[in-house]
mmCIF file of C-alpha atoms in Angstrom:
data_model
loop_
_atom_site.group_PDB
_atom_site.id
_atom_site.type_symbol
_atom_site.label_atom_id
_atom_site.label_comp_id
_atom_site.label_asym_id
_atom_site.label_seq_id
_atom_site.Cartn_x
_atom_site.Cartn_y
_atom_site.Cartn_z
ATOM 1 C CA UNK A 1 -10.148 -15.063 -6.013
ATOM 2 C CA UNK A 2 -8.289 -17.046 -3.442
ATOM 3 C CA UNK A 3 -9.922 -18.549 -0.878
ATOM 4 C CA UNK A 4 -8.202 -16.984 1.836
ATOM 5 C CA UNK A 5 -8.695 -13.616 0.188
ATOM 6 C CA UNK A 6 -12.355 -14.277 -0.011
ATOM 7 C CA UNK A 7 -12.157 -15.694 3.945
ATOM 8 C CA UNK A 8 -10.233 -12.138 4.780
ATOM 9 C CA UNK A 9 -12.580 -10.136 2.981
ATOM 10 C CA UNK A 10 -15.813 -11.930 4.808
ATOM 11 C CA UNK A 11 -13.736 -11.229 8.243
ATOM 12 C CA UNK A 12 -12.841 -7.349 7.283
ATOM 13 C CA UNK A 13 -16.676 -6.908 6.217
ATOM 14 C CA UNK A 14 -18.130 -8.348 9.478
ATOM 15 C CA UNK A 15 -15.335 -6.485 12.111
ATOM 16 C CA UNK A 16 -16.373 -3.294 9.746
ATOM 17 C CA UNK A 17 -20.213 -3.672 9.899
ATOM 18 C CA UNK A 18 -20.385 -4.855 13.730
ATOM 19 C CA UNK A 19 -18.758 -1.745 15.095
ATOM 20 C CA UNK A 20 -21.036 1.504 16.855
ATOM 21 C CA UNK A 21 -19.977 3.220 13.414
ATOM 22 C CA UNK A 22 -20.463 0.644 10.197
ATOM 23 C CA UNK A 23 -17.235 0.925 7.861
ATOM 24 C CA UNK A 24 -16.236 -0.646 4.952
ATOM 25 C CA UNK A 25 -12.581 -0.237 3.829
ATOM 26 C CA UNK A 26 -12.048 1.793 0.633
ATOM 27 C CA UNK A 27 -10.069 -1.072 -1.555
ATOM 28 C CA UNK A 28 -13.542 -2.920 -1.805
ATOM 29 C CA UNK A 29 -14.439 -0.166 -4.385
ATOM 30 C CA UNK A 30 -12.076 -1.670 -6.628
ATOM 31 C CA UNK A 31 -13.320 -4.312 -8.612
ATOM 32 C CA UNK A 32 -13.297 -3.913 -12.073
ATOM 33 C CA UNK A 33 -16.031 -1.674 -12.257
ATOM 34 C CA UNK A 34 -14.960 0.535 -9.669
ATOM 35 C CA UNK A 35 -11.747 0.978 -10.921
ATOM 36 C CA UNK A 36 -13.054 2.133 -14.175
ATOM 37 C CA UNK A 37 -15.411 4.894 -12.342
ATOM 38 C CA UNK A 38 -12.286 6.101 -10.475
ATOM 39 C CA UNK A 39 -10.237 6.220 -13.632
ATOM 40 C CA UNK A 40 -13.368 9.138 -15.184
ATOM 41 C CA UNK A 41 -13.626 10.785 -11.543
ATOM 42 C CA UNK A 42 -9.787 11.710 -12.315
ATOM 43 C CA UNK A 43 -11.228 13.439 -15.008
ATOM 44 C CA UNK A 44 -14.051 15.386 -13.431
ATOM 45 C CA UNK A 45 -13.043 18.997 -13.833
ATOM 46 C CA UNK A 46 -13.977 19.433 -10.153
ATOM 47 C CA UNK A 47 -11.495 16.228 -9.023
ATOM 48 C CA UNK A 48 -8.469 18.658 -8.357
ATOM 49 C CA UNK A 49 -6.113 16.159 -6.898
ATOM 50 C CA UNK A 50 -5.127 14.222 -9.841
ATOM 51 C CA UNK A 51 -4.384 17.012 -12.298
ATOM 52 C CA UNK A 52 -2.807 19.313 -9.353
ATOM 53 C CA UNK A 53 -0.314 15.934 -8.605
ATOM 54 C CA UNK A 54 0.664 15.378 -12.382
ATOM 55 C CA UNK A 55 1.744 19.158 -12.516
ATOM 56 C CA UNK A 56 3.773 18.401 -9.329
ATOM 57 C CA UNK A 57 5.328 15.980 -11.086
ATOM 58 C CA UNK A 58 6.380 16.734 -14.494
ATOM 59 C CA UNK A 59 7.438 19.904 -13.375
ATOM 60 C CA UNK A 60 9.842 18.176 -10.209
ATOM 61 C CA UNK A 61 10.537 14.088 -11.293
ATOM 62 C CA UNK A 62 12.922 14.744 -14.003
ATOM 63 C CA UNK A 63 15.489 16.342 -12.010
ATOM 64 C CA UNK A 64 15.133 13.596 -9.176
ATOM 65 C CA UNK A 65 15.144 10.981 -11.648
ATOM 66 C CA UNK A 66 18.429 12.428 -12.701
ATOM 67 C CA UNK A 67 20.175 12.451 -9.914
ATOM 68 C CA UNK A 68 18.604 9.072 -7.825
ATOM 69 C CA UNK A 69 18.481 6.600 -11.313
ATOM 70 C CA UNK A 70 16.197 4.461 -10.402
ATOM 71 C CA UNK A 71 15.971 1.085 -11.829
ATOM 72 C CA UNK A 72 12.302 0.132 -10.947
ATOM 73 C CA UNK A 73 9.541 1.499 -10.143
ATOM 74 C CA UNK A 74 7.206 0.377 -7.656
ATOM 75 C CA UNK A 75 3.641 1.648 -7.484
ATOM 76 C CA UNK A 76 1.321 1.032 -4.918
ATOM 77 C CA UNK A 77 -2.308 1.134 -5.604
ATOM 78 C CA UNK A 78 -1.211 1.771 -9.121
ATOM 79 C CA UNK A 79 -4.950 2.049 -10.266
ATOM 80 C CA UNK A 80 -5.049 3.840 -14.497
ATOM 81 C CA UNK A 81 -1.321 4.818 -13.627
ATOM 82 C CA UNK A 82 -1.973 7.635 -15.459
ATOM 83 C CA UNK A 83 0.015 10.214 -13.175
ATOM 84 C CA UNK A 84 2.824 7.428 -13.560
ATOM 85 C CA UNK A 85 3.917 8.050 -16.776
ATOM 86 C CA UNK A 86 5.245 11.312 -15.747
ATOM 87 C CA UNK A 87 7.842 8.924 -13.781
ATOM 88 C CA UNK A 88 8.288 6.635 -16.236
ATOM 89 C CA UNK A 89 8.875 9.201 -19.225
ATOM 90 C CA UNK A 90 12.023 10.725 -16.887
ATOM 91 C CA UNK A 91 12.971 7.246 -16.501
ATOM 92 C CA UNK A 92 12.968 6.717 -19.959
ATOM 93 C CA UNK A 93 15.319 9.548 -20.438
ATOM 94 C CA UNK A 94 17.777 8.944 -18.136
ATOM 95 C CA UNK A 95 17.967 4.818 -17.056
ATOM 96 C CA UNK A 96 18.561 1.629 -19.546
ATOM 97 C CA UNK A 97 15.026 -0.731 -19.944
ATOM 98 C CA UNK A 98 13.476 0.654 -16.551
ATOM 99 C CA UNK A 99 11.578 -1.806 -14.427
ATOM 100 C CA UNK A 100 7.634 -1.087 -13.584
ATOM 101 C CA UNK A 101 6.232 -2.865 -11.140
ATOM 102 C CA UNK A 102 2.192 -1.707 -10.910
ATOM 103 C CA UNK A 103 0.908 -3.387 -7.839
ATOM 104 C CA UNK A 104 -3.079 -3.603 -7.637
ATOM 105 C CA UNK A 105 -5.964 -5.197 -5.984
ATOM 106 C CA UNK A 106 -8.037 -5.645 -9.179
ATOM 107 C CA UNK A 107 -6.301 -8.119 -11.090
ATOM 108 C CA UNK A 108 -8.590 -7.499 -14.672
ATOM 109 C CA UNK A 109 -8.248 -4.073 -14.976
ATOM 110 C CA UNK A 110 -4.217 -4.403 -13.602
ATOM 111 C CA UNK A 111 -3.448 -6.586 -16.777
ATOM 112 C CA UNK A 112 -5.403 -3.270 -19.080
ATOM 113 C CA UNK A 113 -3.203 -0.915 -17.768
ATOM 114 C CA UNK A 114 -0.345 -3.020 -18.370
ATOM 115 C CA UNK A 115 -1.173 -3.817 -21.689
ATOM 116 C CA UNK A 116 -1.362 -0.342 -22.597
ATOM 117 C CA UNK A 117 1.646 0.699 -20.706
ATOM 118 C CA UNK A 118 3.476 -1.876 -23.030
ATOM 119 C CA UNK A 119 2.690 -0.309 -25.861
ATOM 120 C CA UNK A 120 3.514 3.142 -24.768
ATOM 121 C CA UNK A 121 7.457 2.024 -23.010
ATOM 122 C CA UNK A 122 8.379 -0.451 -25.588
ATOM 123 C CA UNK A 123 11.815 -0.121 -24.164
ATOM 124 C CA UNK A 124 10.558 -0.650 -20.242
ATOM 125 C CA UNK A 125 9.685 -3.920 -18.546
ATOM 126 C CA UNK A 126 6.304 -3.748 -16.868
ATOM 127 C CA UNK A 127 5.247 -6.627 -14.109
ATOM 128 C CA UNK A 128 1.931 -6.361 -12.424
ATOM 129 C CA UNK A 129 1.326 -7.580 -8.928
ATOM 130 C CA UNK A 130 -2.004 -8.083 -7.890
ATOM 131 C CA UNK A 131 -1.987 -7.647 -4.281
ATOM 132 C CA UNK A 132 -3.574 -5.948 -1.338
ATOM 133 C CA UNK A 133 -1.091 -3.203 0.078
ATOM 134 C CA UNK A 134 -3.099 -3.384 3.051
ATOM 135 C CA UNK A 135 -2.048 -7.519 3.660
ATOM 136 C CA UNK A 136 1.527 -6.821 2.963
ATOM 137 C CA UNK A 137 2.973 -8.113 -0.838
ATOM 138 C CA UNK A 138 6.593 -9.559 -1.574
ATOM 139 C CA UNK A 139 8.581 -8.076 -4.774
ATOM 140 C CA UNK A 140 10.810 -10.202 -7.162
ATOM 141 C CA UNK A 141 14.350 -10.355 -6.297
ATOM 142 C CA UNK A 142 15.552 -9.664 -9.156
ATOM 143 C CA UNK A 143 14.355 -6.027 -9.620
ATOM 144 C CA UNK A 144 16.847 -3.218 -10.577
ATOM 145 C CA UNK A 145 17.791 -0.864 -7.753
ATOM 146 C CA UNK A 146 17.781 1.564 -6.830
ATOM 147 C CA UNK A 147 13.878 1.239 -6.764
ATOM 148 C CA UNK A 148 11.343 4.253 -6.059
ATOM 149 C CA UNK A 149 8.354 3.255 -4.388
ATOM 150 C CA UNK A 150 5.307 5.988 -5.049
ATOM 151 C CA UNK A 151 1.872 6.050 -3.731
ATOM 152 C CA UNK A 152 0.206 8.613 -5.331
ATOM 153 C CA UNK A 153 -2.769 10.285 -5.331
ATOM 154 C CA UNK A 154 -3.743 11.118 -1.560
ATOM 155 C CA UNK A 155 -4.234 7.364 -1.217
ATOM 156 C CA UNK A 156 -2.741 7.306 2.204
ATOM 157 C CA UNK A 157 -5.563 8.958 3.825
ATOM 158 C CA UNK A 158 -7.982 6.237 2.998
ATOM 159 C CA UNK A 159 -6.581 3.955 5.461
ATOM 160 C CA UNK A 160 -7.092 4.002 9.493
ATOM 161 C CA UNK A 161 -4.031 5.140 11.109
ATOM 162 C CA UNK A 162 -2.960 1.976 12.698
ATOM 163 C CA UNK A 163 -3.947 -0.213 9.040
ATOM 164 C CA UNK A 164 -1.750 3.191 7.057
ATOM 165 C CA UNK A 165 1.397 2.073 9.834
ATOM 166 C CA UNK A 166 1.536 -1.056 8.987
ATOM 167 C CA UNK A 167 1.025 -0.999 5.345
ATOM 168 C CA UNK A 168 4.228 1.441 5.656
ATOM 169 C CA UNK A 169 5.739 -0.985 7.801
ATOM 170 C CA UNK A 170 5.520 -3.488 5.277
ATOM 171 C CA UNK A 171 6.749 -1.433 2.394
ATOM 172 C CA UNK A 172 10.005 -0.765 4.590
ATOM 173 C CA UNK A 173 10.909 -4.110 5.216
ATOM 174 C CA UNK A 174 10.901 -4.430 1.169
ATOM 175 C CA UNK A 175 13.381 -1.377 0.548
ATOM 176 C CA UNK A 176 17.130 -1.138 0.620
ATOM 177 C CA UNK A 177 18.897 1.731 1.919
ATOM 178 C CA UNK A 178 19.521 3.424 -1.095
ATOM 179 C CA UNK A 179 15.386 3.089 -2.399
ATOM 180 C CA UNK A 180 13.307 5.832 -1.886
ATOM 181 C CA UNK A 181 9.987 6.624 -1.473
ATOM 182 C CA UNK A 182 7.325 8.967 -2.814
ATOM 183 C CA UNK A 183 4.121 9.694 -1.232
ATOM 184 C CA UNK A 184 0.863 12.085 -2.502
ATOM 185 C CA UNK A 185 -1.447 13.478 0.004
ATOM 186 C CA UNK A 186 -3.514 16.276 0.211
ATOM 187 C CA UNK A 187 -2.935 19.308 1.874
ATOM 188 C CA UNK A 188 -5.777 21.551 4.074
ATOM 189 C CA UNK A 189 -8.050 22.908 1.905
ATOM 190 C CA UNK A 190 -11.632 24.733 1.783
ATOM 191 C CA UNK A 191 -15.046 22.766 2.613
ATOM 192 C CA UNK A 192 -16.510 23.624 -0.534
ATOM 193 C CA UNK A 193 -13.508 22.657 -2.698
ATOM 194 C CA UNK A 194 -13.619 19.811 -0.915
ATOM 195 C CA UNK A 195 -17.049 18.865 -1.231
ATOM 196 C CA UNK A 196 -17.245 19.800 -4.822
ATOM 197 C CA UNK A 197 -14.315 16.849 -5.977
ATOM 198 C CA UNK A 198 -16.016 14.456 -3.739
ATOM 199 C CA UNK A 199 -19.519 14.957 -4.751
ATOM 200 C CA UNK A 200 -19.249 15.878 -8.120
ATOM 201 C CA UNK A 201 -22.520 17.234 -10.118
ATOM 202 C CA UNK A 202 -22.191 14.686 -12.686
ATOM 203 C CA UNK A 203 -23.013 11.777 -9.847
ATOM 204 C CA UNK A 204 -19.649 9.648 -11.172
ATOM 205 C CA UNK A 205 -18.490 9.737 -7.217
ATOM 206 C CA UNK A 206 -21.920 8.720 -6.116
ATOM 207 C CA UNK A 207 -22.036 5.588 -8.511
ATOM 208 C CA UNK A 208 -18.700 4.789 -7.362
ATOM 209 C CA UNK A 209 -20.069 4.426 -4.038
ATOM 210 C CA UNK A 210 -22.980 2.731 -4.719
ATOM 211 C CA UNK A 211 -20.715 0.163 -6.755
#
C-alpha cells in the first residue's frame, strides 16, 4: 500500500473516531477478506438487492446497449462484478472487443475477478484500476467511447452526502458528452425487509462487520 494511502487512511480513521458519533467509512471493509464476505452476502437469499438489480438488468441493458454502443465500460466499486456481466454479455452482442475497466479498492481480489472475467470475454479487453472512488482516479486515454460508467448495487448510499458529491464530481470531469452513466440505489422499502438483508440469520453480514 502506498504510503500516502496508508497516511490518508490513518487521517480518515482519526477525523471518523474523534467525532460526537464514531464512524468509519464503508470502503475499509474491503480488504481481501471483506470483499470475499460481500461476494456470499450477495448470495444470502434474504440480500434482495443484488438479485432484484441483475433482473433489472438483463431484462433492460440489451436494448440500451443497442442503441448507445458503448465502447468501455467503466465500473466503479466493481467488487465480484457479478451483476456486470449482464452489461458485458449485451456488449458482447452488439460492439467489436469491448473495453472493461473494473475499478476497485482491493487490489488482490481486483486481479481474481479479472482473471476470471478473462476467461469468460475472451473477445473483451479487461483493465483493472485499483483506486479509491472516494480520492478521485484518472482513466487511460485511450479507452473506446462512448464509455458507460455504472455503479451498481445501492453503493451510493454508503457515502456522506458531501463525500457521494464529490466522488460524482470527479467521475464527471472524466466523461465526454456523449458517455453515460448508470447508477443502482435502493428504493423505500419495509423495516423488516430491510433488517432481514442486513442482518442476515446466517451471521455472514455480522462477520463482515467485525472484519
Amino acid at each position: 500500500m502506498a504510503e500516502t494511502t496508508i497516511e490518508r487512511m490513518r487521517a480518515e480513521v482519526a477525523e471518523g473516531l474523534a467525532g460526537p458519533t464514531r464512524t468509519l467509512s464503508p470502503k475499509y471493509f474491503y480488504d481481501r477478506r471483506g470483499s470475499e464476505l460481500f461476494e456470499a452476502i450477495t448470495r444470502l437469499p434474504e440480500y434482495y438487492p443484488t438479485r432484484t438489480e441483475r433482473t433489472l438488468l438483463v431484462e433492460h441493458v440489451p436494448t440500451w446497449v443497442h442503441v448507445h454502443r458503448p465502447g468501455s465500460l467503466v465500473e466503479l466499486g466493481a467488487g465480484a462484478a457479478d451483476k456486470t456481466r449482464a452489461i458485458l454479455d449485451a456488449m458482447h452482442d452488439a460492439v467489436d472487443e469491448p473495453v472493461y475497466v473494473p475499478i476497485d479498492i482491493s487490489g488482490e481480489f481486483l486481479e481474481r475477478v479479472a482473471h476470471d472475467l478473462r476467461a469468460a470475454y475472451p473477445d473483451a479487453r479487461v483493465r483493472p484500476l485499483v483506486a479509491d472512488i472516494t480520492a478521485g482516479f484518472h482513466l487511460p486515454d485511450d479507452l473506446p467511447r462512448p464509455v458507460l460508467f455504472a455503479l451498481l448495487g445501492s453503493t451510493i448510499g454508503n457515502f456522506p452526502r458531501d463525500e457521494g458529491v464529490d466522488m460524482l464530481r470527479s467521475v464527471r470531469e472524466e466523461m465526454a458528452d456523449d458517455d453515460r452513466f448508470l447508477l443502482g440505489f435502493d428504493l423505500q422499502k419495509d423495516v423488516a425487509i430491510l433488517e432481514a438483508a442486513y442482518n442476515d440469520a446466517a451471521g455472514v453480514t455480522a462477520e463482515f462487520n467485525r472484519n
